[in-house]
Coordinates of C-alpha atoms in Angstrom, one line a residue:
Chain A
M1 CA 0.0 0.1 0.0
G2 CA 1.2 3.5 -0.7
K3 CA 1.5 6.2 1.7
I4 CA -1.5 8.1 0.6
K5 CA -4.1 5.2 1.4
A6 CA -2.0 4.2 4.8
T7 CA -2.1 7.7 5.9
H8 CA -5.9 8.0 4.8
E9 CA -6.6 4.6 6.9
S10 CA -5.1 6.0 9.9
L11 CA -7.0 9.4 9.8
V12 CA -10.4 7.6 9.1
N13 CA -9.6 4.9 12.1
K14 CA -8.7 8.1 14.3
E15 CA -5.2 6.5 15.1
Y16 CA -4.4 10.5 15.1
S17 CA -6.2 13.5 14.0
V18 CA -5.5 15.7 10.8
T19 CA -4.5 18.5 13.2
E20 CA -1.8 16.3 15.0
L21 CA -0.7 14.9 11.4
V22 CA -0.3 18.5 10.1
K23 CA 1.4 19.8 13.6
T24 CA 4.0 16.9 13.2
T25 CA 4.4 17.6 9.6
L26 CA 5.1 21.4 10.3
D27 CA 7.6 20.6 13.4
K28 CA 9.5 18.4 10.8
V29 CA 9.3 20.9 8.2
K30 CA 10.5 23.7 10.5
K31 CA 13.2 21.7 11.6
S32 CA 14.6 20.3 8.2
S33 CA 13.7 22.7 5.5
P34 CA 16.1 25.5 6.8
Q35 CA 18.9 23.2 6.3
L36 CA 17.6 21.4 3.2
G37 CA 15.9 24.6 1.5
T38 CA 12.9 22.8 0.7
Y39 CA 10.3 25.9 1.2
I40 CA 10.1 29.3 0.2
T41 CA 6.8 29.8 2.0
I42 CA 5.3 27.8 4.8
T43 CA 1.7 28.1 5.1
E44 CA 1.1 27.0 8.7
E45 CA -2.2 29.1 9.6
K46 CA -3.9 28.1 6.6
A47 CA -2.6 24.5 6.9
L48 CA -3.9 24.4 10.7
K49 CA -7.4 25.6 10.0
D50 CA -7.8 23.5 7.1
A51 CA -6.8 20.7 9.3
A52 CA -9.1 21.5 12.1
A53 CA -12.1 21.5 9.2
I54 CA -11.4 18.3 8.0
D55 CA -11.3 16.6 11.7
D56 CA -14.6 18.2 12.4
K57 CA -15.9 16.1 9.3
I58 CA -14.3 12.9 10.7
K59 CA -16.0 13.9 14.4
K60 CA -19.2 13.9 12.7
G61 CA -18.9 10.7 10.8
E62 CA -18.7 12.6 7.4
P63 CA -17.0 10.4 4.8
I64 CA -13.7 12.2 3.5
S65 CA -11.6 11.5 0.3
V66 CA -8.5 9.6 0.2
L67 CA -6.4 12.6 0.1
S68 CA -8.1 14.9 2.6
G69 CA -5.9 15.8 5.2
I70 CA -2.8 14.5 3.4
P71 CA 0.2 16.8 3.8
M72 CA 1.4 18.2 0.4
G73 CA 3.8 20.5 -1.0
V74 CA 3.5 22.7 -4.2
K75 CA 6.2 24.0 -6.2
D76 CA 6.3 27.9 -6.2
N77 CA 5.5 28.4 -10.1
I78 CA 2.0 27.1 -9.5
S79 CA -0.5 30.0 -8.6
T80 CA -2.2 29.7 -5.1
K81 CA -4.9 32.1 -4.4
G82 CA -3.9 34.4 -1.6
I83 CA -0.5 32.6 -1.1
R84 CA 2.4 34.3 -2.4
T85 CA 3.9 32.5 -5.6
T86 CA 7.4 33.7 -6.4
C87 CA 9.0 31.4 -9.0
A88 CA 12.1 31.5 -6.9
S89 CA 12.5 35.1 -8.3
K90 CA 13.1 38.3 -6.7
M91 CA 10.6 39.6 -9.8
L92 CA 7.8 37.9 -8.2
E93 CA 9.1 37.8 -4.5
N94 CA 6.0 40.0 -3.4
Y95 CA 3.6 38.3 -6.0
T96 CA 0.4 37.0 -4.3
P97 CA -2.2 35.3 -7.1
I98 CA -5.7 36.3 -6.9
F99 CA -6.7 33.0 -8.3
D100 CA -5.8 29.3 -8.2
A101 CA -4.3 27.1 -10.8
T102 CA -6.5 24.8 -12.1
V103 CA -4.5 21.8 -10.4
M104 CA -4.9 23.6 -7.3
K105 CA -8.8 24.1 -7.9
K106 CA -9.0 20.3 -8.4
L107 CA -6.9 19.4 -5.3
N108 CA -8.7 21.7 -3.1
N109 CA -11.8 20.0 -3.9
E110 CA -10.1 16.5 -2.4
S111 CA -8.6 18.7 0.6
P112 CA -5.1 17.8 1.1
I113 CA -3.4 20.4 3.3
L114 CA -1.1 22.5 1.7
I115 CA 2.4 22.7 3.9
G116 CA 3.9 25.2 1.8
K117 CA 5.3 26.5 -1.5
C118 CA 8.4 24.4 -2.7
N119 CA 11.7 26.0 -3.5
M120 CA 13.0 25.5 -7.0
D121 CA 15.1 27.0 -10.2
E122 CA 14.3 30.4 -10.7
F123 CA 11.3 30.3 -13.3
A124 CA 12.0 26.7 -13.6
M125 CA 15.3 26.9 -15.5
G126 CA 18.0 24.6 -14.3
S127 CA 18.7 20.9 -13.6
T128 CA 20.2 21.5 -9.7
S129 CA 17.9 23.7 -7.9
E130 CA 20.6 26.0 -7.3
T131 CA 19.1 29.2 -9.2
S132 CA 16.8 30.2 -6.9
A133 CA 16.7 33.7 -5.4
F134 CA 15.9 32.1 -1.8
G135 CA 19.1 29.9 -1.8
A136 CA 19.7 26.5 -3.2
V137 CA 17.8 23.2 -2.2
K138 CA 19.9 20.4 -1.1
N139 CA 19.6 16.5 -1.3
P140 CA 18.3 14.8 1.5
W141 CA 20.6 12.0 0.7
S142 CA 23.6 14.0 1.0
T143 CA 23.7 17.9 1.8
K144 CA 26.6 18.1 -0.1
H145 CA 24.7 17.4 -3.4
V146 CA 21.8 18.8 -5.4
P147 CA 18.5 17.4 -5.4
G148 CA 18.1 18.0 -9.4
G149 CA 15.9 20.8 -10.9
S150 CA 13.9 22.6 -11.4
S151 CA 11.4 21.1 -8.9
G152 CA 14.1 20.1 -6.6
G153 CA 12.2 21.6 -3.2
S154 CA 9.1 19.5 -4.1
A155 CA 11.3 16.3 -4.7
A156 CA 13.4 16.8 -1.6
T157 CA 10.5 17.4 0.8
V158 CA 8.9 14.2 -0.4
A159 CA 12.1 12.4 -0.1
A160 CA 13.0 13.6 3.3
D161 CA 9.5 12.4 4.4
E162 CA 8.3 16.2 5.1
V163 CA 5.2 15.6 3.3
V164 CA 3.7 12.8 1.6
F165 CA 3.4 14.0 -1.9
S166 CA 4.0 17.4 -3.9
L167 CA 3.4 18.9 -7.3
G168 CA 6.1 19.9 -9.5
T169 CA 6.3 21.0 -13.1
D170 CA 8.2 18.9 -15.7
T171 CA 9.6 21.1 -19.0
G172 CA 12.9 19.3 -19.8
G173 CA 12.8 16.6 -17.0
S174 CA 12.2 18.9 -14.2
I175 CA 10.1 16.2 -12.5
R176 CA 11.7 12.9 -13.6
Q177 CA 15.6 14.3 -12.9
P178 CA 15.0 15.4 -9.2
A179 CA 12.8 12.5 -8.4
A180 CA 15.5 10.3 -9.8
F181 CA 18.1 12.2 -7.8
C182 CA 16.1 12.0 -4.6
G183 CA 15.1 8.1 -4.9
I184 CA 11.5 8.8 -5.5
V185 CA 8.6 8.3 -8.0
G186 CA 7.8 11.3 -10.4
M187 CA 5.9 11.5 -13.6
K188 CA 5.4 13.8 -16.4
P189 CA 2.3 12.9 -18.3
T190 CA 1.4 13.2 -22.0
Y191 CA 1.4 16.9 -22.9
G192 CA -1.9 18.2 -22.5
T193 CA -3.1 15.6 -19.7
V194 CA -2.8 18.1 -17.0
S195 CA -3.9 21.6 -17.1
R196 CA -1.3 24.4 -17.3
F197 CA -3.6 27.2 -16.5
G198 CA -2.3 29.2 -13.6
V199 CA 1.1 27.5 -13.9
V200 CA 3.8 30.3 -14.6
S201 CA 4.7 29.6 -18.2
Y202 CA 8.3 28.5 -19.1
A203 CA 8.2 26.8 -22.3
S204 CA 4.5 26.3 -23.1
S205 CA 4.9 23.5 -25.8
L206 CA 6.8 21.5 -23.3
D207 CA 5.6 22.2 -19.8
Q208 CA 3.4 19.5 -18.1
V209 CA 2.6 19.4 -14.0
A210 CA 2.5 16.6 -12.1
S211 CA 3.7 15.1 -8.8
F212 CA 6.4 13.7 -6.6
T213 CA 5.4 10.7 -4.2
K214 CA 7.2 7.8 -2.7
T215 CA 5.1 5.0 -4.5
V216 CA 3.9 4.3 -7.7
E217 CA 0.3 3.7 -6.4
D218 CA 0.4 7.3 -4.9
C219 CA 1.3 8.6 -8.1
A220 CA -1.7 7.2 -9.7
I221 CA -4.0 8.6 -7.0
V222 CA -2.7 12.3 -7.5
M223 CA -2.8 11.8 -11.2
E224 CA -6.6 10.8 -11.0
T225 CA -7.1 13.9 -9.2
I226 CA -4.9 16.8 -11.1
S227 CA -5.6 15.5 -14.6
G228 CA -8.6 16.0 -16.8
Y229 CA -9.9 18.6 -19.6
D230 CA -9.8 22.5 -18.6
P231 CA -11.8 24.8 -21.0
L232 CA -9.5 27.6 -19.7
E233 CA -6.2 26.0 -21.2
S234 CA -6.0 25.6 -24.9
T235 CA -3.7 22.9 -25.1
S236 CA -5.7 20.7 -22.6
V237 CA -6.8 17.5 -24.5
N238 CA -10.5 16.6 -24.0
R239 CA -10.7 12.9 -23.2
P240 CA -11.9 10.8 -20.6
N241 CA -10.1 10.8 -17.2
P242 CA -9.1 7.2 -16.7
S243 CA -8.7 5.5 -13.1
Y244 CA -5.1 5.5 -12.6
S245 CA -4.8 3.8 -9.4
N246 CA -7.4 0.5 -10.3
G247 CA -5.6 -2.8 -11.1
L248 CA -2.0 -1.8 -10.5
G249 CA 0.4 -4.6 -10.3
K250 CA -1.0 -6.8 -12.9
S251 CA 1.2 -9.4 -14.8
I252 CA 3.6 -7.9 -17.4
K253 CA 4.4 -11.3 -19.1
G254 CA 4.9 -10.9 -22.9
L255 CA 5.4 -6.9 -22.3
K256 CA 7.8 -5.6 -24.8
I257 CA 10.4 -3.2 -23.4
G258 CA 12.8 -1.5 -26.2
V259 CA 16.1 -0.3 -24.9
P260 CA 17.2 2.9 -27.0
T261 CA 20.8 2.4 -27.2
E262 CA 21.6 6.1 -27.8
Y263 CA 20.6 7.0 -24.2
F264 CA 22.9 4.4 -22.4
K265 CA 25.8 6.8 -22.3
G266 CA 27.2 8.0 -19.1
D267 CA 28.6 6.9 -15.6
S268 CA 29.1 3.1 -15.5
V269 CA 27.4 2.6 -12.2
V270 CA 24.2 4.1 -13.2
M271 CA 24.3 2.4 -16.6
E272 CA 25.0 -1.0 -14.6
K273 CA 22.0 -0.3 -12.2
I274 CA 19.6 0.3 -15.0
K275 CA 20.8 -2.8 -16.9
A276 CA 20.1 -4.8 -13.5
A277 CA 16.4 -3.2 -13.7
L278 CA 16.1 -4.6 -17.2
K279 CA 17.1 -8.0 -15.8
V280 CA 14.3 -7.6 -13.2
Y281 CA 11.9 -7.1 -16.1
E282 CA 13.1 -10.1 -17.8
S283 CA 13.0 -12.4 -14.8
L284 CA 9.2 -11.1 -14.8
G285 CA 8.5 -12.2 -18.2
A286 CA 9.0 -8.9 -20.3
I287 CA 10.7 -9.3 -23.8
I288 CA 13.8 -7.0 -24.0
E289 CA 15.1 -5.7 -27.2
D290 CA 17.6 -3.0 -28.5
V291 CA 16.1 -0.1 -30.2
S292 CA 17.6 2.8 -32.0
I293 CA 16.2 6.5 -31.8
P294 CA 18.9 7.6 -34.2
H295 CA 18.0 11.6 -33.9
A296 CA 18.5 11.5 -29.9
E297 CA 21.7 13.2 -30.3
Y298 CA 20.2 16.2 -31.7
A299 CA 17.3 16.4 -29.3
L300 CA 19.2 18.6 -26.8
P301 CA 20.2 21.4 -29.0
A302 CA 16.7 21.5 -30.4
Y303 CA 15.4 21.2 -26.8
Y304 CA 17.5 24.3 -25.8
I305 CA 16.6 26.6 -28.9
I306 CA 12.7 25.8 -28.5
A307 CA 12.6 26.0 -24.6
S308 CA 14.6 29.3 -24.4
A309 CA 12.9 30.5 -27.6
E310 CA 9.6 30.0 -25.6
A311 CA 11.0 31.1 -22.4
S312 CA 11.9 34.5 -23.7
S313 CA 8.4 35.2 -25.3
N314 CA 6.6 34.0 -21.9
L315 CA 8.9 36.1 -19.7
A316 CA 8.2 39.2 -21.9
R317 CA 5.2 39.8 -19.5
F318 CA 7.4 40.4 -16.3
D319 CA 7.9 44.3 -17.5
G320 CA 7.1 45.8 -13.9
V321 CA 3.7 47.3 -15.1
R322 CA 0.9 45.0 -13.9
Y323 CA 2.7 42.9 -11.4
G324 CA 6.1 41.8 -10.1
A325 CA 9.1 44.0 -8.9
R326 CA 9.7 47.6 -10.6
V327 CA 13.0 50.0 -10.3
E328 CA 12.6 53.1 -9.1
D329 CA 14.1 56.8 -10.3
V330 CA 13.8 55.8 -14.2
E331 CA 13.2 58.3 -16.8
D332 CA 10.7 56.5 -19.1
V333 CA 9.0 53.2 -19.7
T334 CA 11.6 51.4 -21.7
D335 CA 14.5 52.2 -19.0
M336 CA 11.9 51.0 -16.3
M337 CA 11.3 47.7 -18.6
S338 CA 14.8 47.1 -19.0
E339 CA 16.3 48.0 -15.7
T340 CA 13.6 46.0 -13.8
R341 CA 14.3 43.0 -15.7
G342 CA 17.9 43.4 -15.6
Q343 CA 17.8 44.1 -11.8
F344 CA 15.0 41.5 -10.8
F345 CA 16.2 38.4 -13.0
G346 CA 18.5 36.0 -12.0
K347 CA 21.6 35.2 -14.3
E348 CA 20.3 31.8 -15.7
V349 CA 17.3 33.2 -16.5
K350 CA 18.6 36.2 -18.5
K351 CA 21.1 33.7 -20.1
R352 CA 18.3 31.7 -21.6
I353 CA 15.9 34.9 -22.3
M354 CA 19.0 36.1 -24.4
I355 CA 19.4 32.7 -26.2
G356 CA 15.8 32.5 -27.0
T357 CA 16.0 36.3 -28.3
Y358 CA 18.9 35.4 -30.3
A359 CA 17.5 32.2 -31.8
L360 CA 13.9 34.2 -32.9
S361 CA 15.8 37.2 -34.0
A362 CA 15.7 38.3 -37.6
G363 CA 18.1 36.5 -39.2
Y364 CA 18.4 33.6 -37.3
Y365 CA 14.8 32.3 -36.8
D366 CA 15.3 29.8 -39.7
A367 CA 18.7 28.7 -38.9
Y368 CA 17.8 28.0 -35.2
Y369 CA 14.1 27.9 -34.1
L370 CA 12.4 26.6 -37.2
K371 CA 15.4 24.1 -37.9
A372 CA 15.0 22.8 -34.1
L373 CA 11.1 22.5 -34.8
K374 CA 12.1 20.2 -37.9
V375 CA 14.5 18.2 -35.7
R376 CA 11.5 17.8 -33.3
T377 CA 9.9 16.1 -36.4
L378 CA 12.4 13.6 -36.8
L379 CA 12.7 12.8 -33.1
K380 CA 9.0 12.3 -32.9
Q381 CA 9.1 9.9 -35.9
D382 CA 11.9 8.0 -34.3
F383 CA 9.7 7.5 -31.2
D384 CA 6.5 6.8 -33.3
K385 CA 8.7 4.0 -35.1
A386 CA 10.1 2.6 -31.9
F387 CA 6.4 2.6 -30.6
E388 CA 5.5 0.2 -33.7
K389 CA 7.4 -2.3 -31.9
F390 CA 7.6 -1.8 -28.6
D391 CA 5.1 -1.1 -25.5
I392 CA 7.3 0.6 -23.3
L393 CA 11.0 1.8 -23.6
L394 CA 13.4 2.0 -20.6
T395 CA 16.2 4.5 -20.3
P396 CA 18.2 5.9 -17.5
V397 CA 16.9 9.3 -16.4
A398 CA 20.3 10.9 -15.9
P399 CA 23.5 10.1 -17.1
C400 CA 25.3 10.6 -13.7
L401 CA 24.6 10.4 -9.7
P402 CA 23.8 13.9 -8.5
Y403 CA 26.0 16.8 -9.0
T404 CA 27.9 18.2 -6.1
I405 CA 26.7 21.4 -5.3
G406 CA 28.4 24.1 -7.8
E407 CA 29.6 21.6 -10.1
G408 CA 27.4 21.7 -13.0
Y409 CA 27.6 25.5 -13.3
K410 CA 31.2 25.3 -13.9
D411 CA 30.6 23.8 -17.4
P412 CA 27.0 24.6 -18.3
V413 CA 27.0 22.9 -21.5
A414 CA 28.0 19.9 -19.9
M415 CA 25.2 20.2 -17.6
Y416 CA 22.6 20.6 -20.2
L417 CA 23.9 17.2 -21.6
G418 CA 22.8 15.8 -18.1
D419 CA 19.1 16.3 -19.8
L420 CA 19.5 13.9 -22.9
C421 CA 17.3 11.3 -21.6
T422 CA 14.5 13.4 -20.2
A423 CA 14.4 16.4 -22.6
S424 CA 13.5 14.4 -25.6
I425 CA 10.5 13.3 -24.1
N426 CA 9.2 16.7 -23.7
L427 CA 9.8 17.4 -27.2
V428 CA 8.0 14.4 -28.3
G429 CA 5.2 15.1 -25.7
I430 CA 4.8 11.5 -24.8
P431 CA 4.7 10.2 -20.7
G432 CA 7.7 9.4 -18.7
L433 CA 7.8 7.8 -15.4
T434 CA 10.7 7.8 -12.9
I435 CA 11.3 5.1 -10.4
P436 CA 13.9 4.4 -8.1
C437 CA 16.3 1.6 -9.0
G438 CA 19.3 1.5 -6.9
F439 CA 22.1 3.6 -5.2
S440 CA 25.8 4.4 -5.5
E441 CA 27.9 5.8 -2.9
G442 CA 24.7 6.5 -0.9
L443 CA 22.9 8.4 -3.7
P444 CA 19.8 6.9 -5.5
I445 CA 19.6 6.2 -9.1
G446 CA 16.4 6.2 -11.0
L447 CA 15.1 4.5 -14.2
Q448 CA 12.5 6.2 -16.6
L449 CA 9.8 4.3 -18.3
L450 CA 8.8 5.8 -21.6
G451 CA 5.1 5.1 -23.5
K452 CA 3.0 6.2 -26.2
P453 CA 0.6 9.3 -25.6
F454 CA -1.6 8.4 -23.0
S455 CA -0.5 5.0 -21.9
E456 CA 0.2 6.4 -18.6
K457 CA -1.8 3.4 -16.9
A458 CA 0.4 1.1 -18.7
L459 CA 3.5 2.8 -17.3
L460 CA 2.3 3.1 -14.0
N461 CA 1.6 -0.6 -13.9
A462 CA 5.1 -1.4 -15.3
G463 CA 6.2 0.7 -12.5
A464 CA 4.3 -1.0 -9.7
V465 CA 5.2 -4.4 -10.7
F466 CA 8.9 -3.5 -10.6
E467 CA 8.2 -1.8 -7.0
Q468 CA 6.8 -5.1 -5.9
N469 CA 9.6 -7.0 -6.9
T470 CA 12.5 -4.5 -5.2
D471 CA 12.7 -2.4 -2.2
Y472 CA 14.5 0.6 -3.3
H473 CA 11.2 2.9 -2.7
K474 CA 10.9 1.6 0.9
Q475 CA 14.5 3.3 1.7
S476 CA 14.6 6.8 3.0
P477 CA 17.6 9.2 4.0
N478 CA 18.6 9.6 7.2
M479 CA 17.4 12.9 8.6
E480 CA 18.9 12.3 11.9
V481 CA 22.0 13.9 10.4
L482 CA 20.6 17.3 9.8
Chain B
M1 CA 28.4 33.0 -36.2
A2 CA 30.7 34.2 -33.7
I3 CA 29.0 36.0 -30.7
G4 CA 30.8 39.6 -29.7
R5 CA 30.0 42.3 -27.4
K6 CA 28.2 44.2 -30.3
E7 CA 25.7 41.2 -30.6
V8 CA 25.2 40.6 -27.0
E9 CA 24.4 44.3 -26.4
H10 CA 21.6 44.1 -29.6
V11 CA 20.2 40.8 -28.1
A12 CA 19.9 42.5 -24.6
S13 CA 18.4 45.6 -26.0
L14 CA 15.9 43.2 -28.0
A15 CA 14.9 41.5 -24.9
R16 CA 14.9 44.7 -22.8
L17 CA 17.4 43.5 -20.2
A18 CA 19.9 46.1 -19.0
L19 CA 23.2 44.3 -18.4
T20 CA 26.0 45.5 -16.4
E21 CA 29.6 45.3 -18.2
D22 CA 30.7 42.3 -16.0
E23 CA 27.3 40.4 -17.2
K24 CA 28.0 41.4 -21.1
K25 CA 31.4 40.0 -20.5
A26 CA 30.3 36.9 -19.3
Y27 CA 27.2 36.3 -21.6
E28 CA 29.6 36.8 -24.5
E29 CA 31.4 33.5 -23.7
E30 CA 28.5 31.6 -22.4
L31 CA 26.2 32.7 -25.3
R32 CA 29.2 31.5 -27.5
D33 CA 29.4 28.0 -26.1
V34 CA 25.6 27.3 -26.0
I35 CA 25.2 28.8 -29.8
T36 CA 28.3 26.2 -30.8
F37 CA 26.5 23.4 -29.3
M38 CA 23.0 24.5 -30.9
D39 CA 25.1 24.7 -34.5
K40 CA 25.2 20.9 -34.4
L41 CA 21.7 20.9 -35.8
E42 CA 23.4 22.0 -39.3
E43 CA 24.4 18.7 -39.6
L44 CA 21.1 17.6 -40.4
D45 CA 19.3 17.7 -43.7
T46 CA 16.0 18.9 -42.8
E47 CA 14.7 19.8 -46.1
G48 CA 11.1 19.2 -46.9
I49 CA 10.4 18.4 -43.2
E50 CA 7.5 19.9 -41.6
P51 CA 8.1 21.8 -38.1
T52 CA 6.4 20.7 -35.0
I53 CA 5.1 23.3 -33.1
H54 CA 2.7 21.3 -31.0
V55 CA 3.2 17.6 -30.5
L56 CA -0.6 16.9 -30.3
D57 CA -2.9 17.5 -33.3
M58 CA -3.8 20.8 -32.3
N59 CA -6.7 23.0 -33.8
N60 CA -7.6 26.5 -32.9
V61 CA -9.5 26.3 -29.7
F62 CA -12.8 28.6 -29.6
R63 CA -15.3 29.3 -27.1
K64 CA -18.6 31.0 -27.4
D65 CA -18.5 34.6 -27.7
E66 CA -20.2 35.3 -24.3
I67 CA -20.1 38.2 -22.1
Q68 CA -18.7 37.0 -19.0
E69 CA -17.8 38.6 -15.6
S70 CA -14.5 40.5 -15.5
L71 CA -12.3 40.3 -12.7
P72 CA -12.9 43.0 -10.2
I73 CA -10.4 46.1 -10.8
D74 CA -9.2 45.9 -7.3
D75 CA -8.0 42.6 -7.7
V76 CA -6.6 43.3 -11.2
L77 CA -4.4 46.0 -9.4
K78 CA -3.4 44.2 -6.4
N79 CA -0.2 43.5 -7.3
A80 CA 0.6 46.5 -9.6
P81 CA 3.8 48.4 -8.4
D82 CA 2.0 51.4 -8.8
S83 CA -1.8 52.4 -9.5
E84 CA -4.2 55.2 -9.4
E85 CA -7.9 55.5 -10.1
G86 CA -8.1 52.0 -11.5
C87 CA -5.2 52.3 -13.8
F88 CA -1.8 50.9 -14.1
V89 CA 0.8 54.1 -13.3
V90 CA 4.2 54.2 -15.4
P91 CA 6.6 56.4 -16.0
S92 CA 6.0 59.1 -18.9
I93 CA 6.1 57.5 -22.4
L94 CA 6.4 60.7 -24.7

């Protein structure tokens, strides 16, 4: 059983009250968050008020949903009505949304308890959660290492057992890579499955919201709640929302798993653990064969062009006029905008805006942006072809163990290369699930399962079966050392 | 194309980003590295390939042209750095 159902049962059986659970959670968060940097804002008052309301319901014998009273964290680029949403940027340090993102509205209907807004890379740009204006996030397994990015705070808070689940966003791997680095479960659903309304856009054609959990079953439960059509979002897919958690763990005998050879480059220990995971699947009756994604090596340059181009356009709204920070004592509007953006955006954000502006500028549009979109087509064709033969593809998540703090930014291009296995998946829009598959030097390693569009249920089943036959998901970092 | 100081300043001005001298110097090198990395795409012949803007088969999404309630002005201005009489205030434009 996952942690969500176990906690739910404890609450309805009155082993402890929601208020007691929330108080314990807040104590834990207050103790470890300053060291780990997991939260930007802690919503203590609201959490206790919401907990008391659910306790009242339980006392009256009213039924509560499975997520009711479950403590959660939310990445700070997801709008929360009346709760500041900073995107880990000085630009939005004092910004308080006047509306909830659709995912928050859907969650609020089930009344989990928001513990706070999780730290992240500024505007979700990064692979380490070091670019936050509020300080870096640290990996609970080793505070010398990063938790991955950009949803590092959301991943670390679940790994550290501060909360039961959290939400993050994934533009080029920002859920799957931190899930792998923190030894937990993370999924990027098929593009369009979860509404992006109210999520501060980074790269609109790539962004997806999803969850961090300790188990695959928990991932399925959260997915059931947050996914579904949203008329407020033009890229939301209008199709029935399946029951993701029903019937998880059924036999995978005869499941055809493809192994894209181009993604097996990197740290030998990591690759060995992934190969060991393939053996587990083989022993359970899956058929494993190599497959080629010929254009894989072109995915990253294409990804960074497209993501940066969309970012430069999306971040144009931060001009100091309607919301966000503004410099004082300027002559005219143009100066106000340039000075505001120059002063309140961080280094990585400015860099990506510059790259995107360059790629979209007159004379370079065809050579970079249009070219990248064409390469995206070739990559999509590669994956379509692979899925004609295979049900699932299995790859590493990252080619290495978590970076030590400061390491990645010494060689930014090398760090971008670390996103190879994850960013390709956003370009083609398919779902990807990360589950823990081993440890090296006390640091977690994750594997990635990929499927055809809308095959989340099959991915979750394959993940659940792996979980049933391994115990990596049961391990937690030693928080006593903090 | 080589990225020099002139290109950095031009792109920063298009992007409305005021940069310090140190930043300009740093971005010269970093942008050069990233653009070189992106130039790898030149190896591929993409003649006749259709670009993929969205991975899903997207069509325009329309809703009925119905009058709906607007956000209250006070809410809209709640996060504005400066406002007056229901409007956003900015420095002089002309």
